[in-house]
Amino acid sequence: MDLMIEFMTQYGLVAMFLFIILEYACLPLPSEVILPLSGAMVLASGDSIMLAILISIMAGLIGSMICYSIGYTGGNAVIDRMMKKYPSTRKGIESTRQFYAKYATYSVGLGRVIPLFRTYISFIAGITKQRVSTFLLASTLGIAVWNTLLMGLGYWLADEWKNVMGYYDSGKWILLLLGCAVIGLLILKKSRQKEA
């Protein structure tokens, strides 16, 4: 963690860009740390928060496209290999598959702000060969919300960003419940449309 902070302090937006690409490409770098830290670093450096958010969205899209491309070209074999090599990923991957099977396009955008789903949704969208334009649009919307929220928190609470992360750790389950509530509303809406 200290090495990451040092690297970001030294290289600023370039380091932020690289870390966010790697995080969205499913390397074990937590966006819940990288993004608020980036917001705090932007404040300290005097860079524009809007520019930093735009750069973070581009980085998120690049990282997501890496996973989408791997899923698109490798198919289910990639995910199956991942689950075999890392058994702890099975539950998250299977949940994401089910979520995507029900909500396709919506799942890509919504999945960007729901823990567990955000990690695997790009692979699943690639495996199902979702249109790239649809994937990019839904990803852009979800990534923009997530990155803006976390970077904004880091920016406005720069001196307290570690405390913010403590609240996130306890609050991520609230985000998961909110995500489930949204899914429930979508199911209800869809079932009412079928009845009509």
PDB file of N, CA and C in Angstrom, residues 5-6 11 21 28 30 47-48 76 79 86 98 125 129 139 145 163 175 185 187-188 190 192:
ATOM      1  N   ILE A   5       1.065   4.322  -2.786  1.00  0.00           N
ATOM      2  CA  ILE A   5       0.925   5.739  -2.445  1.00  0.00           C
ATOM      3  C   ILE A   5       2.142   6.515  -2.922  1.00  0.00           C
ATOM      4  N   GLU A   6       3.324   5.953  -2.695  1.00  0.00           N
ATOM      5  CA  GLU A   6       4.559   6.613  -3.128  1.00  0.00           C
ATOM      6  C   GLU A   6       4.591   6.774  -4.647  1.00  0.00           C
ATOM      7  N   TYR A  11       4.206  10.041  -9.537  1.00  0.00           N
ATOM      8  CA  TYR A  11       3.829  10.093 -10.952  1.00  0.00           C
ATOM      9  C   TYR A  11       2.418  10.619 -11.217  1.00  0.00           C
ATOM     10  N   ILE A  21      -6.354   1.116 -14.848  1.00  0.00           N
ATOM     11  CA  ILE A  21      -6.404   0.109 -15.924  1.00  0.00           C
ATOM     12  C   ILE A  21      -6.215  -1.282 -15.326  1.00  0.00           C
ATOM     13  N   PRO A  28      -5.587  -7.686  -8.586  1.00  0.00           N
ATOM     14  CA  PRO A  28      -6.073  -7.447  -7.218  1.00  0.00           C
ATOM     15  C   PRO A  28      -5.639  -6.095  -6.650  1.00  0.00           C
ATOM     16  N   PRO A  30      -7.595  -2.760  -5.223  1.00  0.00           N
ATOM     17  CA  PRO A  30      -8.946  -2.331  -4.860  1.00  0.00           C
ATOM     18  C   PRO A  30      -9.268  -0.902  -5.301  1.00  0.00           C
ATOM     19  N   ASP A  47      -4.200  19.483  -9.487  1.00  0.00           N
ATOM     20  CA  ASP A  47      -4.751  19.095 -10.791  1.00  0.00           C
ATOM     21  C   ASP A  47      -6.272  19.242 -10.764  1.00  0.00           C
ATOM     22  N   SER A  48      -6.867  19.215 -11.927  1.00  0.00           N
ATOM     23  CA  SER A  48      -8.318  19.324 -12.058  1.00  0.00           C
ATOM     24  C   SER A  48      -8.987  17.996 -11.710  1.00  0.00           C
ATOM     25  N   ASN A  76     -15.941 -19.450 -22.445  1.00  0.00           N
ATOM     26  CA  ASN A  76     -16.114 -20.021 -21.105  1.00  0.00           C
ATOM     27  C   ASN A  76     -14.850 -20.694 -20.585  1.00  0.00           C
ATOM     28  N   ILE A  79     -12.995 -18.454 -18.076  1.00  0.00           N
ATOM     29  CA  ILE A  79     -13.631 -18.385 -16.760  1.00  0.00           C
ATOM     30  C   ILE A  79     -13.497 -19.721 -16.025  1.00  0.00           C
ATOM     31  N   TYR A  86      -8.357 -20.560  -9.138  1.00  0.00           N
ATOM     32  CA  TYR A  86      -8.709 -19.774  -7.951  1.00  0.00           C
ATOM     33  C   TYR A  86     -10.131 -20.142  -7.523  1.00  0.00           C
ATOM     34  N   GLN A  98     -25.364 -15.407 -13.479  1.00  0.00           N
ATOM     35  CA  GLN A  98     -26.813 -15.396 -13.276  1.00  0.00           C
ATOM     36  C   GLN A  98     -27.376 -13.983 -13.408  1.00  0.00           C
ATOM     37  N   ALA A 125     -19.699 -10.439 -20.247  1.00  0.00           N
ATOM     38  CA  ALA A 125     -20.202  -9.723 -21.430  1.00  0.00           C
ATOM     39  C   ALA A 125     -19.428 -10.142 -22.678  1.00  0.00           C
ATOM     40  N   LYS A 129     -20.636 -12.396 -26.054  1.00  0.00           N
ATOM     41  CA  LYS A 129     -20.463 -11.630 -27.298  1.00  0.00           C
ATOM     42  C   LYS A 129     -21.430 -10.446 -27.387  1.00  0.00           C
ATOM     43  N   SER A 139     -20.862   0.329 -19.737  1.00  0.00           N
ATOM     44  CA  SER A 139     -19.670   0.419 -18.887  1.00  0.00           C
ATOM     45  C   SER A 139     -19.335   1.863 -18.565  1.00  0.00           C
ATOM     46  N   VAL A 145     -20.213   6.689 -12.741  1.00  0.00           N
ATOM     47  CA  VAL A 145     -20.853   6.829 -11.426  1.00  0.00           C
ATOM     48  C   VAL A 145     -19.895   6.389 -10.322  1.00  0.00           C
ATOM     49  N   ASN A 163     -10.391   7.095   6.779  1.00  0.00           N
ATOM     50  CA  ASN A 163     -11.644   6.911   7.518  1.00  0.00           C
ATOM     51  C   ASN A 163     -12.797   6.612   6.564  1.00  0.00           C
ATOM     52  N   LEU A 175     -24.452  -1.253  -0.344  1.00  0.00           N
ATOM     53  CA  LEU A 175     -24.448  -1.149  -1.809  1.00  0.00           C
ATOM     54  C   LEU A 175     -24.958  -2.437  -2.443  1.00  0.00           C
ATOM     55  N   LEU A 185     -36.683  -4.529  -8.409  1.00  0.00           N
ATOM     56  CA  LEU A 185     -37.576  -3.599  -9.111  1.00  0.00           C
ATOM     57  C   LEU A 185     -37.625  -3.898 -10.601  1.00  0.00           C
ATOM     58  N   ILE A 187     -37.164  -6.834 -11.994  1.00  0.00           N
ATOM     59  CA  ILE A 187     -37.944  -8.069 -12.143  1.00  0.00           C
ATOM     60  C   ILE A 187     -39.435  -7.754 -12.050  1.00  0.00           C
ATOM     61  N   LEU A 188     -39.808  -6.962 -11.061  1.00  0.00           N
ATOM     62  CA  LEU A 188     -41.205  -6.583 -10.880  1.00  0.00           C
ATOM     63  C   LEU A 188     -41.740  -5.859 -12.113  1.00  0.00           C
ATOM     64  N   LYS A 190     -40.598  -6.009 -15.189  1.00  0.00           N
ATOM     65  CA  LYS A 190     -40.661  -6.938 -16.317  1.00  0.00           C
ATOM     66  C   LYS A 190     -41.868  -7.873 -16.200  1.00  0.00           C
ATOM     67  N   ARG A 192     -44.686  -7.278 -14.653  1.00  0.00           N
ATOM     68  CA  ARG A 192     -45.904  -6.492 -14.893  1.00  0.00           C
ATOM     69  C   ARG A 192     -46.107  -6.220 -16.377  1.00  0.00           C
TER      70      ARG A 192
END
